JSON list of C-alpha atoms in Angstrom, two decimals:
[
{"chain": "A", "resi": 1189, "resn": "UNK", "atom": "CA", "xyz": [-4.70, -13.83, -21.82]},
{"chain": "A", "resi": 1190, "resn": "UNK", "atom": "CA", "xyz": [-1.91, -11.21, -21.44]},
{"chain": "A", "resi": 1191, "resn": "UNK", "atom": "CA", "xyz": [-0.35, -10.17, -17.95]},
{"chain": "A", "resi": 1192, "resn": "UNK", "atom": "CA", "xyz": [-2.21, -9.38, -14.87]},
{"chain": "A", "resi": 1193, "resn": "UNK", "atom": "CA", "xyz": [-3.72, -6.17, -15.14]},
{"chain": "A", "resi": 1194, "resn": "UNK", "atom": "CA", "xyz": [-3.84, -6.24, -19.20]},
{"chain": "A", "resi": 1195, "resn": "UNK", "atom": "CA", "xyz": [-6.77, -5.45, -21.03]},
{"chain": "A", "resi": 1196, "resn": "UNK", "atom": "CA", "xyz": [-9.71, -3.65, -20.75]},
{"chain": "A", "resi": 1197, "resn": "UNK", "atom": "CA", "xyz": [-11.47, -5.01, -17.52]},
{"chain": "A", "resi": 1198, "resn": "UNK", "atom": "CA", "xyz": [-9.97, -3.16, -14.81]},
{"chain": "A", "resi": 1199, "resn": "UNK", "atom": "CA", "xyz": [-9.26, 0.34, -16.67]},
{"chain": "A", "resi": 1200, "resn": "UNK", "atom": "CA", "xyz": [-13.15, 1.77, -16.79]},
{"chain": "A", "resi": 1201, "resn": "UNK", "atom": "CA", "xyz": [-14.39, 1.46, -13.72]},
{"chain": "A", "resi": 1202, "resn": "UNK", "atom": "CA", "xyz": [-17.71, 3.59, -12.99]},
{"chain": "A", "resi": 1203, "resn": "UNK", "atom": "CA", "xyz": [-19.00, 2.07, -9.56]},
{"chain": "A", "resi": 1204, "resn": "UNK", "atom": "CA", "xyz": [-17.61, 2.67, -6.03]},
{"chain": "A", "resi": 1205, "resn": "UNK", "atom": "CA", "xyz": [-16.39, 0.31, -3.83]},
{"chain": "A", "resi": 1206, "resn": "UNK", "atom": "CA", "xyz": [-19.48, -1.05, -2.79]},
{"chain": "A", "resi": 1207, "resn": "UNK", "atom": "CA", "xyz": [-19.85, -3.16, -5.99]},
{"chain": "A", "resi": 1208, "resn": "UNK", "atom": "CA", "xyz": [-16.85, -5.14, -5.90]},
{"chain": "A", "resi": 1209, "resn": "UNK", "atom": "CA", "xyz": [-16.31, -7.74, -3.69]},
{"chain": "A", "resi": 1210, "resn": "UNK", "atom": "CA", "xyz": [-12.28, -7.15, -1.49]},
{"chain": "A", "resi": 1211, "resn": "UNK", "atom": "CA", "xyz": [-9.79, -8.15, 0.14]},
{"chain": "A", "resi": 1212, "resn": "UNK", "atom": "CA", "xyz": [-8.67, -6.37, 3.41]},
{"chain": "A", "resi": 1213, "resn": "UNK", "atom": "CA", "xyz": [-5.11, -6.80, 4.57]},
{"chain": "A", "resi": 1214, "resn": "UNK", "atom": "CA", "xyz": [-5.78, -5.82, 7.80]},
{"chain": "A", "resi": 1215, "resn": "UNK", "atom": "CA", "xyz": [-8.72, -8.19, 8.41]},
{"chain": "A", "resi": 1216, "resn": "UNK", "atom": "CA", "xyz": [-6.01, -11.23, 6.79]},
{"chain": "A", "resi": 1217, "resn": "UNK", "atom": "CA", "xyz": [-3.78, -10.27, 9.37]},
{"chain": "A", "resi": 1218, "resn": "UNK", "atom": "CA", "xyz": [-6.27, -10.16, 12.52]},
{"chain": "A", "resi": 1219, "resn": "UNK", "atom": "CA", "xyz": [-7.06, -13.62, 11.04]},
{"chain": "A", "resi": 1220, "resn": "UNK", "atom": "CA", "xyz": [-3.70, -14.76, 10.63]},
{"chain": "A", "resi": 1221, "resn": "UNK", "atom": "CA", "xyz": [-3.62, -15.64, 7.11]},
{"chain": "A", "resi": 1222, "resn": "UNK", "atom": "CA", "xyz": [-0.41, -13.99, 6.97]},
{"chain": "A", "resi": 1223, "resn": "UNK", "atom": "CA", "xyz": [1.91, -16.32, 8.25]},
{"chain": "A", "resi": 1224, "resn": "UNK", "atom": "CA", "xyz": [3.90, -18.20, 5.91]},
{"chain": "A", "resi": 1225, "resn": "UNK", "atom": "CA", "xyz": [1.73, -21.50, 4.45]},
{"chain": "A", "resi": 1226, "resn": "UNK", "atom": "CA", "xyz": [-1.01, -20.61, 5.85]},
{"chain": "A", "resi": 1227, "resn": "UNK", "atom": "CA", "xyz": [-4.01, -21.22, 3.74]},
{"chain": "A", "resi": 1228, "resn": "UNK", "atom": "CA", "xyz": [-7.81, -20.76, 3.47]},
{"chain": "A", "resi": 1229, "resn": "UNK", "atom": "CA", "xyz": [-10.99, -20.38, 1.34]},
{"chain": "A", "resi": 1230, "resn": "UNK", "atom": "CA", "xyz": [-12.93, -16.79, 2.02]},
{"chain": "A", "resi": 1231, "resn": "UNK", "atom": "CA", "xyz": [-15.99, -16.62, 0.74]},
{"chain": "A", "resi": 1232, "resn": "UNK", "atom": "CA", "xyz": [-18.39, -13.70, 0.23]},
{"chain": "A", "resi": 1233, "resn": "UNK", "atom": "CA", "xyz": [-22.38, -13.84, 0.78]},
{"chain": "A", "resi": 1234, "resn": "UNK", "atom": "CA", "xyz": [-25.53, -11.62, 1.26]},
{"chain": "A", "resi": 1235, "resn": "UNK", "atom": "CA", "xyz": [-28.61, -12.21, 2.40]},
{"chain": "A", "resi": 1236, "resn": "UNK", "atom": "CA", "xyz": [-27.06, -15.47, 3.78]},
{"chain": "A", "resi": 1237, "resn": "UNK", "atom": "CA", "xyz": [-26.35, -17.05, 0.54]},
{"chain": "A", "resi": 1238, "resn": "UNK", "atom": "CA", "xyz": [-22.73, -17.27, -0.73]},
{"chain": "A", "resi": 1239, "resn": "UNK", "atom": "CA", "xyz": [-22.06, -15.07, -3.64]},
{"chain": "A", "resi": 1240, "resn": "UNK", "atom": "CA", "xyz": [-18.36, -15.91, -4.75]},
{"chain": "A", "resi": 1241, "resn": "UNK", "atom": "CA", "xyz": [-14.98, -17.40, -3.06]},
{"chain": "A", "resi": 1242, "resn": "UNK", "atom": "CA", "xyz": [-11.10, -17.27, -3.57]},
{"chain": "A", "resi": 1243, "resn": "UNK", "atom": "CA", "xyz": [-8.51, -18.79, -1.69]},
{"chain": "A", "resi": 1244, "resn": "UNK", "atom": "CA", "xyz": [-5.82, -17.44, -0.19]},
{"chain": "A", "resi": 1245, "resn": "UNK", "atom": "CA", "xyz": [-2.37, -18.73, 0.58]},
{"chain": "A", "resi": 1246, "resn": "UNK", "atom": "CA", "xyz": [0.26, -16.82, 2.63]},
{"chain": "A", "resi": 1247, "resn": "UNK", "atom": "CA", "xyz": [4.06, -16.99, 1.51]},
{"chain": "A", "resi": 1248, "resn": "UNK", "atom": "CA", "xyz": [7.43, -15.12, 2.60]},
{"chain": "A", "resi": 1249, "resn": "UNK", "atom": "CA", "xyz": [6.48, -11.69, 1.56]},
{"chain": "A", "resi": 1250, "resn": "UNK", "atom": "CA", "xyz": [3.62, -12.49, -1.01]},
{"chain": "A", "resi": 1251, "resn": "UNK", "atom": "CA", "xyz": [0.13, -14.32, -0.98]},
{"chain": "A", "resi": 1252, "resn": "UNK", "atom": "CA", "xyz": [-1.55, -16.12, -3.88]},
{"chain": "A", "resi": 1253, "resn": "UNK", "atom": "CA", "xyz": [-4.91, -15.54, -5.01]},
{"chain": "A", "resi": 1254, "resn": "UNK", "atom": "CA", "xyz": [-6.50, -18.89, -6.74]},
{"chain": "A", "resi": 1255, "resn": "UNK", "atom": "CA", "xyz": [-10.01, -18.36, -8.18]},
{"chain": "A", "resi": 1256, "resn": "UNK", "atom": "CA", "xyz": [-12.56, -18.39, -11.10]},
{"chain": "A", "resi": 1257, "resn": "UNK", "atom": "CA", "xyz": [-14.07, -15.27, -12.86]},
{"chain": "A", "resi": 1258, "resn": "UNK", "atom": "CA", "xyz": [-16.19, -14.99, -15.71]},
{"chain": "A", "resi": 1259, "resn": "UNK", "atom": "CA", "xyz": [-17.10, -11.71, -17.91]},
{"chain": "A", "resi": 1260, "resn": "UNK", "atom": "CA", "xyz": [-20.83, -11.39, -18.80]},
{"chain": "A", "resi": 1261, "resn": "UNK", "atom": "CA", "xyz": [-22.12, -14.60, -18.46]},
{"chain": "A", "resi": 1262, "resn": "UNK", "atom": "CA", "xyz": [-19.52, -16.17, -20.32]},
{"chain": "A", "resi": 1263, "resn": "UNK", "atom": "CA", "xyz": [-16.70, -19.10, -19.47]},
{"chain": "A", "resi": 1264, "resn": "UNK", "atom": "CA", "xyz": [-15.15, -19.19, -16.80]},
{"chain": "A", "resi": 1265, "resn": "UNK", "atom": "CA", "xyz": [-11.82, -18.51, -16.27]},
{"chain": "A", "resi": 1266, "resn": "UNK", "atom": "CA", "xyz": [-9.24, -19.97, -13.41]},
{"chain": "A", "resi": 1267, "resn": "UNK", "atom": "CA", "xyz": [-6.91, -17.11, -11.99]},
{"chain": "A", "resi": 1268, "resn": "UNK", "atom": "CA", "xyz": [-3.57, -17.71, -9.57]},
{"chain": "A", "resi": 1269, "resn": "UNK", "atom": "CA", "xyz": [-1.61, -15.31, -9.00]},
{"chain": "A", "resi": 1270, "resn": "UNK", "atom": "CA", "xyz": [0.69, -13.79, -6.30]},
{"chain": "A", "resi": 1271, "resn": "UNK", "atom": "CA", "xyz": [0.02, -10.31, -4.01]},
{"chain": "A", "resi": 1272, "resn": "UNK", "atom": "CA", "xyz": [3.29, -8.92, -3.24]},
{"chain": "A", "resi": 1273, "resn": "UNK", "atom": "CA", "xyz": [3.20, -7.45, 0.45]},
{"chain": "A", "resi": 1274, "resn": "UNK", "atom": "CA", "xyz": [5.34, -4.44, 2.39]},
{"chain": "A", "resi": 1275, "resn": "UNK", "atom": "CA", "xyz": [5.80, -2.95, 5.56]},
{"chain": "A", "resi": 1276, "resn": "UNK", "atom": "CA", "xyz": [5.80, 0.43, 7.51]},
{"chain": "A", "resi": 1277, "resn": "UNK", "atom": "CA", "xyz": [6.46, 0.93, 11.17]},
{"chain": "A", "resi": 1278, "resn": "UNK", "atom": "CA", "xyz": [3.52, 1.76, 13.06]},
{"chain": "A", "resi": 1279, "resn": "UNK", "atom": "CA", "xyz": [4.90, 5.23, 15.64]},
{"chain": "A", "resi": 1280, "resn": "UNK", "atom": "CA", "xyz": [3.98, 3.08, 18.48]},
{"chain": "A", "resi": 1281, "resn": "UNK", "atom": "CA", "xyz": [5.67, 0.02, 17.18]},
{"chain": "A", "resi": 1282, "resn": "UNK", "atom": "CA", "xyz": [5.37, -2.87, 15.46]},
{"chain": "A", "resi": 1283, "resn": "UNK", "atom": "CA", "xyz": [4.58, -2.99, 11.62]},
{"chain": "A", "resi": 1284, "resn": "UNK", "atom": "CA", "xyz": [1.60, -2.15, 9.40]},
{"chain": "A", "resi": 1285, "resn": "UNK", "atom": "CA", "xyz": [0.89, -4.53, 6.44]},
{"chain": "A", "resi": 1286, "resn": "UNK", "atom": "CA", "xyz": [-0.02, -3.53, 2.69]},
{"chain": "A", "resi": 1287, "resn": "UNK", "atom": "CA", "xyz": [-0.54, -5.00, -0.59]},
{"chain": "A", "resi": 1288, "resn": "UNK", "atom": "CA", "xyz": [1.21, -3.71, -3.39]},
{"chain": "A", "resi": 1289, "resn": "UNK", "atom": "CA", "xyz": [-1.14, -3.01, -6.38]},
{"chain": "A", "resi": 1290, "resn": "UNK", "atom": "CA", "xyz": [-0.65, -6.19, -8.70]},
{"chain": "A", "resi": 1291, "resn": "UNK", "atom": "CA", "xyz": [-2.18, -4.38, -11.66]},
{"chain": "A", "resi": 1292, "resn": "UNK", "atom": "CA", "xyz": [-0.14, -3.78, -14.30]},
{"chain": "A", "resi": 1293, "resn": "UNK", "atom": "CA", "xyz": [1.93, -0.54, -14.05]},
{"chain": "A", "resi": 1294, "resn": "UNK", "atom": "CA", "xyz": [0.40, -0.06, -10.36]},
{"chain": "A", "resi": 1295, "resn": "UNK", "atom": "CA", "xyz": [1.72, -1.23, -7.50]},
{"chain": "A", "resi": 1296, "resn": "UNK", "atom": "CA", "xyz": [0.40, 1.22, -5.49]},
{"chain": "A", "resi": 1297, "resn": "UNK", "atom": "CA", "xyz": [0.45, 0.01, -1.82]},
{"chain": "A", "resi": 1298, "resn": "UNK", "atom": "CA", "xyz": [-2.98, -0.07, -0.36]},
{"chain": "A", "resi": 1299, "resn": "UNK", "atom": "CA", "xyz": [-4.97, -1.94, 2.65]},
{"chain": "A", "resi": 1300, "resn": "UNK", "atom": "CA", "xyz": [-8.10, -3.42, 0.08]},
{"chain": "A", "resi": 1301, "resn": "UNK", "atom": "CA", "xyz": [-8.00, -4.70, -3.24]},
{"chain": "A", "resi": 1302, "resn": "UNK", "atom": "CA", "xyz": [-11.03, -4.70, -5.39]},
{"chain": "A", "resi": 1303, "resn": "UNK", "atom": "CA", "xyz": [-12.40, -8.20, -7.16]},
{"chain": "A", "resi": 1304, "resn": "UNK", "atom": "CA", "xyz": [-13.04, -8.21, -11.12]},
{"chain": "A", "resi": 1305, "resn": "UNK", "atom": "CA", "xyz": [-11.53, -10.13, -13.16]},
{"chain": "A", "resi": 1306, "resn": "UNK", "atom": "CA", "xyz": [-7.85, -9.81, -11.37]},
{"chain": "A", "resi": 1307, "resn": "UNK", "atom": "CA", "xyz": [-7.68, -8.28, -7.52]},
{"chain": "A", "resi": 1308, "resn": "UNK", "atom": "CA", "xyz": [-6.58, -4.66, -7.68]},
{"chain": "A", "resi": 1309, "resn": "UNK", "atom": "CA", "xyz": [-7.00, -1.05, -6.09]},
{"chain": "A", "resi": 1310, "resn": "UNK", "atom": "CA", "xyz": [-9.54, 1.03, -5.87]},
{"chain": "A", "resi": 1311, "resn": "UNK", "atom": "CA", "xyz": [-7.90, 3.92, -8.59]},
{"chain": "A", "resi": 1312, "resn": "UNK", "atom": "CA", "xyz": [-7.27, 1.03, -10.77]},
{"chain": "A", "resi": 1313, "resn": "UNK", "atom": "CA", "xyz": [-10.64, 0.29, -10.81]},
{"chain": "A", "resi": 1314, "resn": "UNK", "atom": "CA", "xyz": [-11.41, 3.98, -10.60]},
{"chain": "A", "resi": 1315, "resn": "UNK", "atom": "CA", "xyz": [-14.12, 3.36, -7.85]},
{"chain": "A", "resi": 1316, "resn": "UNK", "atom": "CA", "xyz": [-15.48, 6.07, -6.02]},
{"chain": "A", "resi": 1317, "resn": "UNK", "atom": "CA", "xyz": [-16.53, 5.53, -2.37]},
{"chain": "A", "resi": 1318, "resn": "UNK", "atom": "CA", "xyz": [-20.22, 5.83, -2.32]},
{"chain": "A", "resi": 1319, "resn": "UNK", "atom": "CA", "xyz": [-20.94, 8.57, -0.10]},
{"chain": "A", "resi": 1320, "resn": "UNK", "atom": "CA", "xyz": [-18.98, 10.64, -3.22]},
{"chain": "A", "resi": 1321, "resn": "UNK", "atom": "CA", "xyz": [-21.84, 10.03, -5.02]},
{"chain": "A", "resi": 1322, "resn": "UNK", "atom": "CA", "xyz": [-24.99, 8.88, -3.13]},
{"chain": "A", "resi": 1323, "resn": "UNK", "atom": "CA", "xyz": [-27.76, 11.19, -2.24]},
{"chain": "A", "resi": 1324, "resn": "UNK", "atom": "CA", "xyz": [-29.16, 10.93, 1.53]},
{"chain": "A", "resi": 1325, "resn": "UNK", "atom": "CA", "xyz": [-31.56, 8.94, 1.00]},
{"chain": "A", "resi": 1326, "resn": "UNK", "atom": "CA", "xyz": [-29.29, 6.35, -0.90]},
{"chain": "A", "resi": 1327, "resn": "UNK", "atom": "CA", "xyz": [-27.16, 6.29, 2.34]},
{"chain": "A", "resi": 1328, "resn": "UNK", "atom": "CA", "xyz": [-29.57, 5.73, 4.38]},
{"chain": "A", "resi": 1329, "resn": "UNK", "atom": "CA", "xyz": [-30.85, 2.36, 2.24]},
{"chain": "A", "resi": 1330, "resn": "UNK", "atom": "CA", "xyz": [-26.83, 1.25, 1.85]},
{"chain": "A", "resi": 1331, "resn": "UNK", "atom": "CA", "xyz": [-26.67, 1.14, 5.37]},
{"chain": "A", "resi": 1332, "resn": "UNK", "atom": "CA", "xyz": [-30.06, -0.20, 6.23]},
{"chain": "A", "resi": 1333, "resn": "UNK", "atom": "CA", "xyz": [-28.84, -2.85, 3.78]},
{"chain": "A", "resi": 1334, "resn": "UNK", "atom": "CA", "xyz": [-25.81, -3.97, 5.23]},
{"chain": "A", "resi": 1335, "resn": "UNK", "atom": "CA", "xyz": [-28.09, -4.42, 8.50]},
{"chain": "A", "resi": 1336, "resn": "UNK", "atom": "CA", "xyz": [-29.96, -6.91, 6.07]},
{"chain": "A", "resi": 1337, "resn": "UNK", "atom": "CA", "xyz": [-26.92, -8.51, 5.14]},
{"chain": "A", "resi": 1338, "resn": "UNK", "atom": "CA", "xyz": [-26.07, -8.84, 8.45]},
{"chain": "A", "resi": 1339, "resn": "UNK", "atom": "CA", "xyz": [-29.34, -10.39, 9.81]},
{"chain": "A", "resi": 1340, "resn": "UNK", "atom": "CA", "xyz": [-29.29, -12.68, 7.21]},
{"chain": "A", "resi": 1341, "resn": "UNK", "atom": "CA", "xyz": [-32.70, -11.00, 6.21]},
{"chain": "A", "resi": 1342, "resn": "UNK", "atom": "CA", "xyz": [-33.33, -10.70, 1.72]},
{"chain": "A", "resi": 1343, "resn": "UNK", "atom": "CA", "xyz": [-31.94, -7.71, 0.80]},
{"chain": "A", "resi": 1344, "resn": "UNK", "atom": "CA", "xyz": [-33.95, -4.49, -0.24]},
{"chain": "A", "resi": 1345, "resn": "UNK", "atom": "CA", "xyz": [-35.69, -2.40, 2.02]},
{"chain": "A", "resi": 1346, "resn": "UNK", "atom": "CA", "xyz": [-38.85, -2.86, -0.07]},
{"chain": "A", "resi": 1347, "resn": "UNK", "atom": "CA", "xyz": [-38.71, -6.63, 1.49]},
{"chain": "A", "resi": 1348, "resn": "UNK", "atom": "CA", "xyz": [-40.23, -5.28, 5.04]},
{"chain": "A", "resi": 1349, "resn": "UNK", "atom": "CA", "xyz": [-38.05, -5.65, 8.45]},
{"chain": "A", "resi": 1350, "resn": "UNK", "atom": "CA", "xyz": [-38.11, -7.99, 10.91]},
{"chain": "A", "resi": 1351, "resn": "UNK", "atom": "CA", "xyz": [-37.23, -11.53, 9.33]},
{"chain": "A", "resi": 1352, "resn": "UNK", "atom": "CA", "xyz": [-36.02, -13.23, 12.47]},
{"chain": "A", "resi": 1353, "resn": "UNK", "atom": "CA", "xyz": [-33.21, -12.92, 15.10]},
{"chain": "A", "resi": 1354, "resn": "UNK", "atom": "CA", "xyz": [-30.20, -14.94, 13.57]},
{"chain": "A", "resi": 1355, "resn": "UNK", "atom": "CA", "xyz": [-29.01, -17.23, 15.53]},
{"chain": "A", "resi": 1356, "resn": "UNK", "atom": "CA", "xyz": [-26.20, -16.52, 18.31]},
{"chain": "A", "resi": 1357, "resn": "UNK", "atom": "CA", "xyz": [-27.31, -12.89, 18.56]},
{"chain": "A", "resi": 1358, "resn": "UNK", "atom": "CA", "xyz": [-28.60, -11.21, 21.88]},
{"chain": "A", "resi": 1359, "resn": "UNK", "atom": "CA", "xyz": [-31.79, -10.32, 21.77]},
{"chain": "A", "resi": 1360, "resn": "UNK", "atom": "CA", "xyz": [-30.37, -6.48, 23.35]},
{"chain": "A", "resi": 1361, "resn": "UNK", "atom": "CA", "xyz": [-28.25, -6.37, 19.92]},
{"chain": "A", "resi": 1362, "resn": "UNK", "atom": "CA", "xyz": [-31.33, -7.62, 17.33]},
{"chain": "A", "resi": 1363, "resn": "UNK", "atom": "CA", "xyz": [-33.48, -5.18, 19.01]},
{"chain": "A", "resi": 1364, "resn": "UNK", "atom": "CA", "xyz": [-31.38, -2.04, 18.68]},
{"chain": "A", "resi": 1365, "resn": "UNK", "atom": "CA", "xyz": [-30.41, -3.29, 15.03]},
{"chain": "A", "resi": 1366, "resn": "UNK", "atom": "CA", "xyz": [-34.23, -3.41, 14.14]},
{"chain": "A", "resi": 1367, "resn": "UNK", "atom": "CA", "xyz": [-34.53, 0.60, 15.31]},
{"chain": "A", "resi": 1368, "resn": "UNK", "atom": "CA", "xyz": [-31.85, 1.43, 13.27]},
{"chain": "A", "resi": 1369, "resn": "UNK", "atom": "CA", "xyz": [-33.23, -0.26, 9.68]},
{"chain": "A", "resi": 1370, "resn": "UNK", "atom": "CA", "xyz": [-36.78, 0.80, 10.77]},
{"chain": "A", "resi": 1371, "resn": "UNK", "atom": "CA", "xyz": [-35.46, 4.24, 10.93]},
{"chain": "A", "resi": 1372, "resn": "UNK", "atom": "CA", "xyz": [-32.96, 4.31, 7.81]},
{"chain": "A", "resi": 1373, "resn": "UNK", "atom": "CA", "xyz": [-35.42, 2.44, 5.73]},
{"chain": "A", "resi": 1374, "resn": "UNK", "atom": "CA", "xyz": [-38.22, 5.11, 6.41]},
{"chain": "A", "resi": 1375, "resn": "UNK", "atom": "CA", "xyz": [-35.45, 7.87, 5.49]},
{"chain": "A", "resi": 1376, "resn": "UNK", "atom": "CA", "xyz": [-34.69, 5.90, 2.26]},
{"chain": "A", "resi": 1377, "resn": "UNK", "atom": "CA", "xyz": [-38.06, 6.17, 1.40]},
{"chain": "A", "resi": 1378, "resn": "UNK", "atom": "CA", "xyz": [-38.80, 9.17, 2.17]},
{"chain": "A", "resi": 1379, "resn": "UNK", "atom": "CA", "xyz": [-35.63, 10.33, -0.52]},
{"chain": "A", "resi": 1380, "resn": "UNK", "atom": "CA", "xyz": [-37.42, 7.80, -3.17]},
{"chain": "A", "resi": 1381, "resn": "UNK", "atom": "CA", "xyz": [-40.85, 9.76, -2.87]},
{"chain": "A", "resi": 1382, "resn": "UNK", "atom": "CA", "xyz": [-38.85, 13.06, -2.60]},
{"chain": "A", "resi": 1383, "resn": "UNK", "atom": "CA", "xyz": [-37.25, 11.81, -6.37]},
{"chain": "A", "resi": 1384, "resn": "UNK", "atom": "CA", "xyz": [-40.23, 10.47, -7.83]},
{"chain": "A", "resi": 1385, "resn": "UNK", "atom": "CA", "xyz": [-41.62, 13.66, -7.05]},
{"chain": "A", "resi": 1386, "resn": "UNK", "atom": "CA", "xyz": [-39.07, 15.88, -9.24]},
{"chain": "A", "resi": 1387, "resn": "UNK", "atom": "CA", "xyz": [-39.61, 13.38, -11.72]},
{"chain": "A", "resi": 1388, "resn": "UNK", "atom": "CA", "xyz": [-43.13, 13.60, -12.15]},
{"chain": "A", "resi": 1389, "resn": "UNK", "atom": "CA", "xyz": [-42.85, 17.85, -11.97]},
{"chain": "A", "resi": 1390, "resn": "UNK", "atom": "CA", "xyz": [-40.89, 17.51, -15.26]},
{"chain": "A", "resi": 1391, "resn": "UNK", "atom": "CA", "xyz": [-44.14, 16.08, -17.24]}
]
C-alpha cells in the first residue's frame, strides 16, 4: 500500500474544506483526548445520521488514528497510524497544540487535518476554503445548511424549514435559529433564480 501519504489520493484535491470530514486539535484538547492513553471513538453525522467514525488514542507526544476508508465504492481498507504533535507558547502562557502534517514529505504543523484516505492538511489536499470560491448565494445555503445539520433537520434548503425543535434546545435559541435559515435560505434562492437566469439568456 506504500507509506502514508503515497499515491495519488491526497495530491489532487479540487474541493475546499467543507467536503472532507477533520480533525481539530484544539477541539481534542478542550475534550481532553490529549492526555496520554486516553482513548475514544468520534464520529461524524448530518442530518442526524452518522456519516463515518475513527478513533483516536492519545500517546506521549503522538496520537493514533485507527479507521476504515474505501475509494469509490470499493473494499475497504483498515488504516492506524500515528499523528505526531508539537508545541508553541501561547504570549500569555501556557502552550498551543498542533499536528504535524503526517503526509508524506509534509509535516507542516497545522490545527485540522483533512479525512481521505489518510488524515492530512488542507495544502496537501489542496482544499480551498469555500468562501474562496462560493458565490453569495452559495454562502448563504452553506450556512443555512449547517443550521440544518444542527437541528437535526434533512439537509437542503429545498427540504422546507421548520422540522421540529431538537430536543434539549430553548425554545429562545430554536426560534432565533429558524429566522436565520428562513432568511439565508430565501437569499440562496434568490442567487439560484439570479443563475438560472444567465443561463437561460445564453439560449
Amino acid at each position: 500500500m506504500g507509506g502514508i501519504g503515497s499515491g495519488r489520493h491526497w495530491q489532487f484535491g479540487a474541493d475546499t474544506t467543507d467536503d472532507y470530514r477533520s480533525i481539530d486539535i484544539r477541539w481534542l484538547k478542550r475534550e481532553g483526548l490529549l492526555e496520554t492513553g486516553i482513548s475514544r471513538r468520534i464520529t461524524w453525522s448530518r442530518g442526524g445520521e452518522v456519516t463515518g467514525s475513527i478513533n483516536v488514542r492519545s500517546e506521549p507526544g503522538r496520537v493514533i488514528l485507527d479507521y476504515r476508508h474505501r475509494d469509490r465504492g470499493g473494499e475497504w481498507q483498515p488504516e492506524r497510524y500515528p499523528v505526531y504533535l508539537d508545541t508553541t507558547p501561547c504570549r500569555m502562557g501556557g502552550v498551543r497544540h498542533w499536528f504535524l502534517c503526517p503526509a508524506r514529505g509534509c509535516g507542516r504543523r497545522v490545527a485540522i487535518l483533512y479525512g481521505g484516505a489518510i488524515f492530512a492538511c488542507r495544502h496537501c489536499y489542496r482544499l480551498a476554503y469555500p468562501s474562496q470560491r462560493e458565490k453569495p448565494g452559495d454562502r448563504a445555503a452553506r450556512r443555512a445548511d449547517r443550521i440544518r445539520d444542527k437541528m437535526g433537520w434533512p439537509g437542503g434548503i429545498l427540504e422546507g424549514g421548520d422540522w421540529g425543535k431538537p430536543k434539549g434546545m430553548h425554545w429562545r435559541t430554536y426560534e432565533r435559529l429558524c429566522r436565520e435559515h428562513d432568511a439565508l435560505s430565501d437569499r440562496a434562492l434568490v442567487g439560484i433564480m439570479d443563475h438560472l437566469n444567465r443561463l437561460s439568456g445564453r439560449f
